[in-house]
Tab-separated table of C-alpha atoms in Angstrom:
chain	number	residue	atom	x	y	z
A	30	GLU	CA	22.492	-81.243	-89.647
A	31	ALA	CA	24.960	-82.617	-87.011
A	32	GLN	CA	27.415	-79.780	-86.400
A	33	VAL	CA	29.569	-77.670	-83.930
A	34	THR	CA	28.898	-74.143	-84.283
A	35	GLN	CA	31.460	-71.522	-83.118
A	36	ASN	CA	30.884	-67.677	-82.901
A	37	PRO	CA	32.306	-65.315	-83.922
A	38	ARG	CA	34.424	-66.535	-87.064
A	39	TYR	CA	36.593	-63.510	-86.792
A	40	LEU	CA	37.513	-61.154	-83.952
A	41	ILE	CA	39.852	-58.403	-83.524
A	42	THR	CA	40.093	-56.983	-79.982
A	43	VAL	CA	42.498	-55.059	-77.742
A	44	THR	CA	44.650	-56.318	-74.931
A	45	GLY	CA	42.981	-56.789	-71.722
A	46	LYS	CA	39.415	-56.563	-72.994
A	47	LYS	CA	37.564	-59.724	-71.818
A	48	LEU	CA	36.063	-61.807	-74.483
A	49	THR	CA	34.030	-65.045	-74.905
A	50	VAL	CA	34.083	-67.352	-77.881
A	51	THR	CA	30.977	-69.580	-77.918
A	52	CYS	CA	30.705	-73.178	-78.987
A	53	SER	CA	27.560	-75.310	-79.356
A	54	GLN	CA	26.989	-78.808	-80.632
A	55	ASN	CA	23.737	-80.522	-81.592
A	56	MET	CA	24.911	-84.087	-81.444
A	57	ASN	CA	24.283	-84.733	-77.616
A	58	HIS	CA	28.054	-85.373	-77.269
A	59	GLU	CA	29.430	-85.826	-73.824
A	60	TYR	CA	32.968	-84.749	-74.941
A	61	MET	CA	33.928	-81.185	-75.917
A	62	SER	CA	37.371	-79.745	-76.320
A	63	TRP	CA	39.156	-76.482	-77.533
A	64	TYR	CA	42.299	-76.219	-79.487
A	65	ARG	CA	44.532	-73.392	-80.818
A	66	GLN	CA	46.399	-73.784	-84.007
A	67	ASP	CA	49.646	-71.825	-84.634
A	68	PRO	CA	52.055	-71.989	-87.524
A	69	GLY	CA	54.830	-74.535	-86.768
A	70	LEU	CA	53.097	-75.678	-83.559
A	71	GLY	CA	50.203	-77.378	-85.018
A	72	LEU	CA	46.964	-78.065	-82.978
A	73	ARG	CA	47.273	-77.880	-79.284
A	74	GLN	CA	44.634	-78.655	-76.591
A	75	ILE	CA	43.547	-75.709	-74.242
A	76	TYR	CA	40.701	-77.282	-72.202
A	77	TYR	CA	38.396	-80.277	-72.404
A	78	SER	CA	35.244	-81.478	-70.761
A	79	MET	CA	34.006	-84.925	-70.372
A	80	ASN	CA	30.588	-83.958	-69.301
A	81	VAL	CA	28.408	-81.214	-67.644
A	82	GLU	CA	30.382	-79.633	-64.843
A	83	VAL	CA	33.574	-81.561	-65.664
A	84	THR	CA	36.448	-79.772	-67.075
A	85	ASP	CA	40.174	-80.152	-67.258
A	86	LYS	CA	43.172	-78.602	-68.528
A	87	GLY	CA	44.906	-79.417	-71.741
A	88	ASP	CA	48.351	-78.609	-72.843
A	89	VAL	CA	48.165	-74.934	-72.948
A	90	PRO	CA	45.506	-73.652	-70.525
A	91	GLU	CA	47.230	-70.580	-69.203
A	92	GLY	CA	45.186	-67.441	-69.800
A	93	TYR	CA	41.906	-69.284	-70.679
A	94	LYS	CA	38.849	-70.201	-68.830
A	95	VAL	CA	35.938	-72.668	-69.626
A	96	SER	CA	32.629	-73.700	-68.239
A	97	ARG	CA	30.260	-76.555	-68.950
A	98	LYS	CA	26.998	-75.666	-67.616
A	99	GLU	CA	24.871	-77.511	-70.101
A	100	LYS	CA	25.720	-80.467	-72.403
A	101	ARG	CA	25.514	-78.627	-75.725
A	102	ASN	CA	27.647	-75.447	-74.896
A	103	PHE	CA	31.250	-75.067	-74.066
A	104	PRO	CA	32.446	-71.348	-74.167
A	105	LEU	CA	36.050	-70.278	-74.126
A	106	ILE	CA	36.698	-67.207	-71.875
A	107	LEU	CA	39.774	-64.889	-72.187
A	108	GLU	CA	39.648	-62.834	-69.178
A	109	SER	CA	42.590	-60.493	-69.976
A	110	PRO	CA	43.626	-61.253	-73.678
A	111	SER	CA	47.220	-60.702	-74.729
A	112	PRO	CA	48.938	-60.530	-78.176
A	113	ASN	CA	50.331	-64.019	-77.668
A	114	GLN	CA	46.742	-65.394	-77.726
A	115	THR	CA	46.358	-64.260	-81.347
A	116	SER	CA	45.572	-67.613	-83.069
A	117	LEU	CA	43.101	-69.733	-84.783
A	118	TYR	CA	40.801	-71.500	-82.375
A	119	PHE	CA	38.724	-74.686	-82.747
A	120	CYS	CA	36.017	-76.331	-80.777
A	121	ALA	CA	35.439	-80.009	-81.131
A	122	SER	CA	32.984	-82.609	-79.914
A	123	SER	CA	32.666	-86.331	-79.569
A	124	SER	CA	30.660	-89.055	-78.107
A	125	THR	CA	32.368	-90.496	-74.891
A	126	GLY	CA	35.760	-91.673	-75.576
A	127	GLY	CA	35.767	-90.474	-79.130
A	128	SER	CA	34.436	-93.870	-80.301
A	129	THR	CA	32.441	-92.074	-83.201
A	130	GLY	CA	35.198	-89.703	-84.076
A	131	TYR	CA	35.546	-85.940	-83.489
A	132	THR	CA	33.630	-83.161	-85.078
A	133	PHE	CA	35.092	-79.737	-85.523
A	134	GLY	CA	33.695	-76.213	-85.704
A	135	SER	CA	34.688	-73.953	-88.422
A	136	GLY	CA	37.152	-71.998	-86.340
A	137	THR	CA	37.540	-68.616	-84.801
A	138	ARG	CA	40.330	-66.307	-85.984
A	139	LEU	CA	41.332	-64.120	-83.037
A	140	THR	CA	43.798	-61.219	-83.232
A	141	VAL	CA	44.647	-59.330	-80.117
A	142	VAL	CA	46.389	-55.987	-80.464
B	8	LYS	CA	53.747	-88.684	-73.448
B	9	GLN	CA	52.168	-89.577	-76.792
B	10	GLU	CA	53.720	-87.912	-79.735
B	11	VAL	CA	52.472	-88.031	-83.277
B	12	THR	CA	54.705	-87.442	-86.316
B	13	GLN	CA	53.689	-87.035	-89.937
B	14	ILE	CA	56.132	-87.539	-92.734
B	15	PRO	CA	56.556	-85.867	-95.153
B	16	ALA	CA	55.754	-82.260	-94.108
B	17	ALA	CA	55.033	-81.303	-97.541
B	18	LEU	CA	54.450	-83.208	-100.818
B	19	SER	CA	53.935	-82.059	-104.434
B	20	VAL	CA	52.858	-84.458	-107.006
B	21	PRO	CA	51.351	-84.310	-110.569
B	22	GLU	CA	47.709	-84.984	-110.988
B	23	GLY	CA	46.679	-88.702	-111.376
B	24	GLU	CA	49.407	-90.027	-109.043
B	25	ASN	CA	48.707	-92.395	-106.225
B	26	LEU	CA	50.339	-91.352	-102.973
B	27	VAL	CA	50.913	-92.321	-99.376
B	28	LEU	CA	50.931	-90.069	-96.395
B	29	ASN	CA	52.644	-91.353	-93.126
B	30	CYS	CA	51.877	-90.899	-89.442
B	31	SER	CA	53.516	-92.615	-86.560
B	32	PHE	CA	52.817	-92.584	-82.751
B	33	THR	CA	54.825	-93.438	-79.805
B	34	ASP	CA	52.414	-95.130	-77.481
B	35	SER	CA	50.366	-97.906	-78.995
B	36	ALA	CA	47.616	-97.658	-76.247
B	37	ILE	CA	45.369	-95.647	-78.565
B	38	TYR	CA	41.600	-95.774	-78.606
B	39	ASN	CA	41.318	-94.999	-82.306
B	40	LEU	CA	42.870	-92.811	-85.018
B	41	GLN	CA	41.213	-90.153	-87.306
B	42	TRP	CA	42.494	-88.413	-90.313
B	43	PHE	CA	41.394	-85.078	-91.181
B	44	ARG	CA	41.663	-82.594	-94.137
B	45	GLN	CA	42.189	-78.893	-93.570
B	46	ASP	CA	41.992	-76.281	-96.442
B	47	PRO	CA	43.937	-72.890	-95.756
B	48	GLY	CA	42.246	-70.924	-92.953
B	49	LYS	CA	39.497	-73.348	-92.800
B	50	GLY	CA	38.108	-75.943	-90.370
B	51	LEU	CA	39.004	-79.707	-90.059
B	52	THR	CA	37.040	-82.151	-92.205
B	53	SER	CA	36.971	-85.617	-90.964
B	54	LEU	CA	38.105	-88.072	-93.582
B	55	LEU	CA	38.375	-91.554	-92.032
B	56	LEU	CA	38.046	-93.043	-88.487
B	57	ILE	CA	39.832	-96.241	-87.561
B	58	GLN	CA	38.865	-97.977	-84.469
B	59	SER	CA	41.848	-99.587	-82.597
B	60	SER	CA	40.435	-103.013	-83.292
B	61	GLN	CA	40.407	-102.418	-87.043
B	62	ARG	CA	43.120	-102.615	-89.602
B	63	GLU	CA	41.753	-100.247	-92.359
B	64	GLN	CA	38.987	-98.076	-93.584
B	65	THR	CA	38.214	-96.960	-96.967
B	66	SER	CA	36.070	-93.977	-98.359
B	67	GLY	CA	36.112	-93.301	-102.123
B	68	ARG	CA	39.651	-92.858	-103.236
B	69	LEU	CA	40.921	-92.784	-99.656
B	70	ASN	CA	42.271	-95.719	-97.738
B	71	ALA	CA	43.642	-95.550	-94.262
B	72	SER	CA	45.470	-98.319	-92.431
B	73	LEU	CA	46.419	-98.811	-88.883
B	74	ASP	CA	49.061	-100.855	-87.232
B	75	LYS	CA	48.986	-100.394	-83.447
B	76	SER	CA	51.866	-102.727	-82.777
B	77	SER	CA	54.330	-100.662	-84.663
B	78	GLY	CA	52.586	-97.359	-84.016
B	79	ARG	CA	51.955	-96.529	-87.671
B	80	SER	CA	49.087	-95.436	-89.985
B	81	THR	CA	48.986	-94.592	-93.635
B	82	LEU	CA	46.653	-92.577	-95.651
B	83	TYR	CA	46.546	-93.657	-99.332
B	84	ILE	CA	45.107	-91.427	-101.900
B	85	ALA	CA	44.383	-92.899	-105.381
B	86	ALA	CA	44.452	-91.000	-108.505
B	87	SER	CA	45.124	-87.696	-106.933
B	88	GLN	CA	43.190	-84.455	-108.147
B	89	PRO	CA	44.207	-80.811	-107.672
B	90	GLY	CA	41.132	-80.668	-105.593
B	91	ASP	CA	42.872	-83.022	-103.171
B	92	SER	CA	45.445	-80.111	-102.288
B	93	ALA	CA	45.209	-79.422	-98.629
B	94	THR	CA	46.814	-80.186	-95.334
B	95	TYR	CA	46.160	-83.617	-94.100
B	96	LEU	CA	46.299	-84.159	-90.297
B	97	CYS	CA	46.404	-87.394	-88.328
B	98	ALA	CA	45.237	-87.645	-84.789
B	99	VAL	CA	45.175	-90.328	-82.224
B	100	VAL	CA	42.568	-90.609	-79.588
B	101	LEU	CA	43.750	-91.544	-76.098
B	102	GLY	CA	41.649	-93.559	-73.609
B	103	GLN	CA	40.175	-90.468	-71.734
B	104	GLY	CA	39.077	-89.096	-75.050
B	105	ASN	CA	41.933	-86.645	-75.684
B	106	LEU	CA	43.002	-86.008	-79.281
B	107	ILE	CA	46.697	-85.569	-80.110
B	108	PHE	CA	47.488	-84.195	-83.559
B	109	GLY	CA	50.504	-84.533	-85.751
B	110	LYS	CA	51.681	-81.380	-87.537
B	111	GLY	CA	50.242	-82.406	-90.829
B	112	THR	CA	51.395	-82.995	-94.446
B	113	LYS	CA	50.740	-80.332	-96.820
B	114	LEU	CA	49.781	-81.885	-100.096
B	115	SER	CA	49.900	-79.979	-103.551
B	116	VAL	CA	48.590	-81.785	-106.656
B	117	LYS	CA	49.705	-80.170	-109.817
B	118	PRO	CA	47.357	-80.080	-112.794
């Protein structure tokens, strides 16, 4: 089944403790991206990658890192999480330019205390 | 900068009604447009994808139209059912592949 897999689904952590949210897709998509969703603010893009070793900032990149060493994986790294990063996070993938539409993962609900 | 607006923000209808959700965008230079459904606390499910060269797409009781020149898209839901209750999100795809979302329309269909 074609899908985007995120892990974990739920995560509670403490301020300052580094964490990684994994994202993997099995559709051989070139394009992958991360979004956060907050009440009243909608979905905002954090980082995106147009192919292996190519990443770029989205609208809200502060406090996040990403890497794209392999085509299928695009992990999101929070080096020193803070409470304002408490949010629902989504990973998405698409073929080049979004021509076949975007597929989203099931989401990761992160709480930083 | 591209902005996507969805009206209304919330909508409540009785079961069986036909309804229209609206989406507008400020820059007509889009690659395509995609409609999603999101249930509370869940992921995004793709409903329809309209390429920039197309005018509409249909899937079952759903029909989405696209008018690039006026910067508008509509999602038509026929014979609504309580199971259609969800938030519907419109997103435009820009040339480099970026996806820009509206804030959604929360639909409630009453039995």
